[in-house]
Amino acid sequence: ARQLVYAYNGGVLEFEKMASSKLQQDRFEKTLKQLLRQQENKSCMHCCSIGPTYVVPKYAIFICTQCSGVQRDFARCKSISMSKFDQEEVDLMKERGNAWAMKTYLASWSDKYLARPTDRSKDKLERWIKKVFEEKQFYSDTANSENQTGSLVRELRPTQSIDDSSSAKLVELRTQQTITSGDSVTQCFPSRQASSVASLPPPLQVNFDPFGDAAPSTGGGEA
């Protein structure tokens, strides 16, 4: 009878442990899916297709199902809805993600140096992953540098321990880094650039009279 009690208690504890682990994994999955709502995370980091379903913990990026097949040759991939994650991996994805990767892995990248594998061909994907993420040919830790510079400016302003020209240089550096990272994001999401141009008002139509002043066209007749 005592052995049966021990076995029963052990089974209850094991069941509670499994239930707790399941709840934790459900929370992790919910967090990762919430991160997918961020603009840069809505597209695959490799091919820019919509709807990533996998995470690459080594690079802290979100990628699509098709790219994950090639990515496995270089680093482990985890399905957001089927794999198990730990707290460290989820925290890393919250801190980084595709936006961070664009600022770092693609800091000096340009299409003229390496075409993005938007057609998801195996050869192009392998070349992209190898040069961008493994060899880090375009890498620069601008995200951390920007944060460090911002902290330095905030710390120095109250004490005025440096002159205005030095502070201006620090602010200029942060501006340049922001512009660079923004270009990388636009290159991955050209639709964002196109939509901003499309939202501009149409040019003003002007009828020019060589014997008078230029005046906007109102559609009326001559006075």
Tab-separated table of C-alpha atoms in Angstrom:
chain	number	residue	atom	x	y	z
A	1	ALA	CA	0.000	0.000	0.000
A	2	ARG	CA	2.838	2.363	0.890
A	3	GLN	CA	4.489	1.686	-2.484
A	4	LEU	CA	1.213	2.471	-4.213
A	5	VAL	CA	1.025	5.790	-2.362
A	6	TYR	CA	4.595	6.647	-3.363
A	7	ALA	CA	3.864	5.727	-6.968
A	8	TYR	CA	0.696	7.811	-6.922
A	9	ASN	CA	2.469	10.834	-5.430
A	10	GLY	CA	5.292	10.508	-7.926
A	11	GLY	CA	2.813	10.362	-10.781
A	12	VAL	CA	1.041	13.494	-9.548
A	13	LEU	CA	4.326	15.386	-9.262
A	14	GLU	CA	5.357	14.310	-12.766
A	15	PHE	CA	1.989	15.344	-14.146
A	16	GLU	CA	2.234	18.763	-12.468
A	17	LYS	CA	5.732	19.201	-13.848
A	18	MET	CA	4.570	18.391	-17.380
A	19	ALA	CA	1.585	20.716	-17.057
A	20	SER	CA	3.811	23.549	-15.837
A	21	SER	CA	6.216	23.008	-18.737
A	22	LYS	CA	3.321	23.033	-21.215
A	23	LEU	CA	2.019	26.312	-19.826
A	24	GLN	CA	5.484	27.836	-20.061
A	25	GLN	CA	5.906	26.758	-23.697
A	26	ASP	CA	2.459	28.186	-24.484
A	27	ARG	CA	3.576	31.525	-23.037
A	28	PHE	CA	6.782	31.428	-25.071
A	29	GLU	CA	4.850	30.710	-28.265
A	30	LYS	CA	2.441	33.551	-27.540
A	31	THR	CA	5.349	35.952	-26.985
A	32	LEU	CA	7.058	34.951	-30.234
A	33	LYS	CA	3.838	35.340	-32.211
A	34	GLN	CA	3.391	38.798	-30.714
A	35	LEU	CA	6.896	39.674	-31.904
A	36	LEU	CA	5.855	38.657	-35.428
A	37	ARG	CA	3.453	41.612	-35.429
A	38	GLN	CA	6.382	44.031	-35.503
A	39	GLN	CA	6.885	45.435	-39.006
A	40	GLU	CA	10.360	44.006	-39.699
A	41	ASN	CA	9.453	40.619	-38.213
A	42	LYS	CA	6.481	40.240	-40.558
A	43	SER	CA	8.868	39.311	-43.390
A	44	CYS	CA	11.514	36.611	-43.678
A	45	MET	CA	14.979	37.966	-42.943
A	46	HIS	CA	16.431	36.093	-45.918
A	47	CYS	CA	13.939	36.378	-48.793
A	48	CYS	CA	11.524	39.061	-47.476
A	49	SER	CA	8.483	36.836	-48.053
A	50	ILE	CA	5.532	37.504	-45.748
A	51	GLY	CA	4.812	35.267	-42.762
A	52	PRO	CA	7.905	33.852	-40.997
A	53	THR	CA	7.274	30.641	-39.079
A	54	TYR	CA	10.773	29.794	-37.814
A	55	VAL	CA	13.377	31.285	-35.501
A	56	VAL	CA	17.158	31.037	-35.854
A	57	PRO	CA	18.399	31.458	-32.261
A	58	LYS	CA	22.041	31.772	-33.354
A	59	TYR	CA	21.268	34.928	-35.357
A	60	ALA	CA	18.114	35.958	-33.435
A	61	ILE	CA	16.085	36.311	-36.649
A	62	PHE	CA	12.711	35.219	-38.017
A	63	ILE	CA	12.600	33.312	-41.324
A	64	CYS	CA	10.050	31.512	-43.512
A	65	THR	CA	9.490	27.766	-43.836
A	66	GLN	CA	11.194	27.431	-47.225
A	67	CYS	CA	14.330	29.296	-46.151
A	68	SER	CA	14.532	27.194	-42.983
A	69	GLY	CA	15.318	24.134	-45.117
A	70	VAL	CA	18.545	25.759	-46.358
A	71	GLN	CA	19.256	27.524	-43.064
A	72	ARG	CA	19.558	24.170	-41.265
A	73	ASP	CA	22.833	23.529	-43.095
A	74	PHE	CA	24.344	26.488	-41.220
A	75	ALA	CA	22.483	26.860	-37.928
A	76	ARG	CA	19.629	25.297	-35.999
A	77	CYS	CA	16.084	26.458	-36.787
A	78	LYS	CA	13.100	26.239	-34.459
A	79	SER	CA	9.456	26.217	-35.429
A	80	ILE	CA	7.542	28.865	-33.497
A	81	SER	CA	4.515	26.617	-32.996
A	82	MET	CA	6.162	23.181	-32.734
A	83	SER	CA	9.585	23.560	-31.076
A	84	LYS	CA	10.482	24.026	-27.422
A	85	PHE	CA	12.165	27.252	-26.335
A	86	ASP	CA	13.892	28.347	-23.167
A	87	GLN	CA	13.655	31.713	-21.440
A	88	GLU	CA	17.045	32.869	-22.710
A	89	GLU	CA	16.097	32.281	-26.349
A	90	VAL	CA	12.796	34.134	-26.009
A	91	ASP	CA	14.463	37.067	-24.231
A	92	LEU	CA	17.055	37.261	-27.021
A	93	MET	CA	14.335	37.395	-29.689
A	94	LYS	CA	12.570	40.161	-27.754
A	95	GLU	CA	15.803	42.142	-27.558
A	96	ARG	CA	16.840	41.606	-31.190
A	97	GLY	CA	14.867	40.166	-34.106
A	98	ASN	CA	14.967	41.192	-37.768
A	99	ALA	CA	15.223	44.942	-37.150
A	100	TRP	CA	18.348	44.449	-35.040
A	101	ALA	CA	19.800	42.045	-37.628
A	102	MET	CA	19.357	44.633	-40.367
A	103	LYS	CA	21.268	47.198	-38.336
A	104	THR	CA	24.121	44.802	-37.614
A	105	TYR	CA	24.454	41.991	-40.166
A	106	LEU	CA	23.394	44.307	-43.033
A	107	ALA	CA	25.028	47.488	-41.760
A	108	SER	CA	27.115	48.044	-44.928
A	109	TRP	CA	25.166	45.784	-47.261
A	110	SER	CA	24.010	46.887	-50.710
A	111	ASP	CA	22.245	45.060	-53.526
A	112	LYS	CA	25.182	45.747	-55.824
A	113	TYR	CA	27.453	43.670	-53.596
A	114	LEU	CA	25.090	40.771	-52.947
A	115	ALA	CA	21.576	40.245	-54.285
A	116	ARG	CA	18.932	39.249	-51.805
A	117	PRO	CA	17.616	35.714	-52.509
A	118	THR	CA	14.017	36.792	-53.067
A	119	ASP	CA	13.444	33.859	-55.453
A	120	ARG	CA	14.555	31.503	-52.611
A	121	SER	CA	16.773	29.420	-54.863
A	122	LYS	CA	19.038	27.079	-52.908
A	123	ASP	CA	22.312	28.406	-54.352
A	124	LYS	CA	21.442	32.050	-53.711
A	125	LEU	CA	20.205	31.324	-50.209
A	126	GLU	CA	23.376	29.433	-49.330
A	127	ARG	CA	25.530	32.265	-50.663
A	128	TRP	CA	23.457	34.871	-48.775
A	129	ILE	CA	23.552	33.043	-45.426
A	130	LYS	CA	27.248	32.266	-45.740
A	131	LYS	CA	28.365	35.811	-46.595
A	132	VAL	CA	25.912	37.760	-44.413
A	133	PHE	CA	25.589	35.631	-41.283
A	134	GLU	CA	28.520	33.224	-41.198
A	135	GLU	CA	31.328	35.351	-42.633
A	136	LYS	CA	29.724	38.639	-41.484
A	137	GLN	CA	31.003	40.535	-44.511
A	138	PHE	CA	28.618	43.465	-43.931
A	139	TYR	CA	28.468	43.307	-40.138
A	140	SER	CA	28.819	46.255	-37.792
A	141	ASP	CA	27.557	46.457	-34.231
A	142	THR	CA	25.807	49.785	-34.812
A	143	ALA	CA	22.879	48.944	-32.524
A	144	ASN	CA	25.078	48.632	-29.439
A	145	SER	CA	27.220	51.573	-30.522
A	146	GLU	CA	24.114	53.721	-30.903
A	147	ASN	CA	22.856	52.759	-27.456
A	148	GLN	CA	26.236	53.432	-25.893
A	149	THR	CA	26.519	56.813	-27.628
A	150	GLY	CA	23.006	57.774	-26.540
A	151	SER	CA	23.776	56.861	-22.946
A	152	LEU	CA	26.998	58.877	-23.073
A	153	VAL	CA	25.208	61.966	-24.378
A	154	ARG	CA	22.506	61.688	-21.698
A	155	GLU	CA	25.133	61.267	-18.984
A	156	LEU	CA	27.250	64.209	-20.139
A	157	ARG	CA	24.527	66.779	-20.730
A	158	PRO	CA	23.589	67.346	-17.039
A	159	THR	CA	27.204	67.753	-15.892
A	160	GLN	CA	28.386	69.687	-19.010
A	161	SER	CA	31.705	67.871	-18.701
A	162	ILE	CA	32.431	68.253	-22.415
A	163	ASP	CA	32.097	71.233	-24.726
A	164	ASP	CA	29.175	71.735	-27.121
A	165	SER	CA	31.184	70.780	-30.193
A	166	SER	CA	31.975	67.312	-28.792
A	167	SER	CA	28.347	66.755	-27.854
A	168	ALA	CA	27.281	67.820	-31.346
A	169	LYS	CA	29.638	65.260	-32.863
A	170	LEU	CA	28.098	62.519	-30.730
A	171	VAL	CA	24.591	63.516	-31.786
A	172	GLU	CA	25.692	63.646	-35.434
A	173	LEU	CA	27.142	60.144	-35.101
A	174	ARG	CA	23.839	58.808	-33.763
A	175	THR	CA	21.971	60.495	-36.654
A	176	GLN	CA	24.266	58.913	-39.237
A	177	GLN	CA	23.782	55.483	-37.655
A	178	THR	CA	20.013	55.913	-37.675
A	179	ILE	CA	20.027	56.850	-41.368
A	180	THR	CA	22.204	53.865	-42.226
A	181	SER	CA	19.970	51.415	-40.374
A	182	GLY	CA	16.887	52.973	-41.937
A	183	ASP	CA	18.301	52.428	-45.442
A	184	SER	CA	18.804	48.744	-44.669
A	185	VAL	CA	15.203	48.408	-43.541
A	186	THR	CA	13.925	50.183	-46.668
A	187	GLN	CA	15.972	47.888	-48.904
A	188	CYS	CA	14.326	44.844	-47.358
A	189	PHE	CA	10.864	46.412	-47.455
A	190	PRO	CA	10.678	48.475	-50.683
A	191	SER	CA	6.895	48.602	-50.360
A	192	ARG	CA	7.281	50.934	-47.388
A	193	GLN	CA	9.232	53.383	-49.539
A	194	ALA	CA	6.712	53.058	-52.386
A	195	SER	CA	3.759	53.688	-50.081
A	196	SER	CA	5.338	56.851	-48.695
A	197	VAL	CA	5.883	58.190	-52.219
A	198	ALA	CA	2.347	57.243	-53.247
A	199	SER	CA	0.941	59.204	-50.308
A	200	LEU	CA	2.412	62.496	-51.575
A	201	PRO	CA	-0.139	64.991	-53.039
A	202	PRO	CA	-0.260	65.354	-56.855
A	203	PRO	CA	1.809	68.180	-58.373
A	204	LEU	CA	0.067	71.543	-58.835
A	205	GLN	CA	-1.062	72.158	-62.438
A	206	VAL	CA	0.091	75.585	-63.661
A	207	ASN	CA	-0.908	77.472	-66.836
A	208	PHE	CA	1.873	79.802	-67.831
A	209	ASP	CA	1.027	83.065	-69.651
A	210	PRO	CA	4.147	84.539	-71.348
A	211	PHE	CA	2.556	88.046	-71.157
A	212	GLY	CA	1.381	87.808	-67.588
A	213	ASP	CA	1.984	85.985	-64.323
A	214	ALA	CA	1.843	82.244	-63.821
A	215	ALA	CA	-1.334	81.243	-62.048
A	216	PRO	CA	-2.749	77.919	-60.854
A	217	SER	CA	-5.373	76.407	-63.146
A	218	THR	CA	-8.881	76.772	-61.731
A	219	GLY	CA	-10.770	75.227	-64.638
A	220	GLY	CA	-12.680	78.489	-65.393
A	221	GLY	CA	-12.824	80.546	-68.603
A	222	GLU	CA	-11.019	83.753	-69.467
A	223	ALA	CA	-12.012	86.898	-67.612
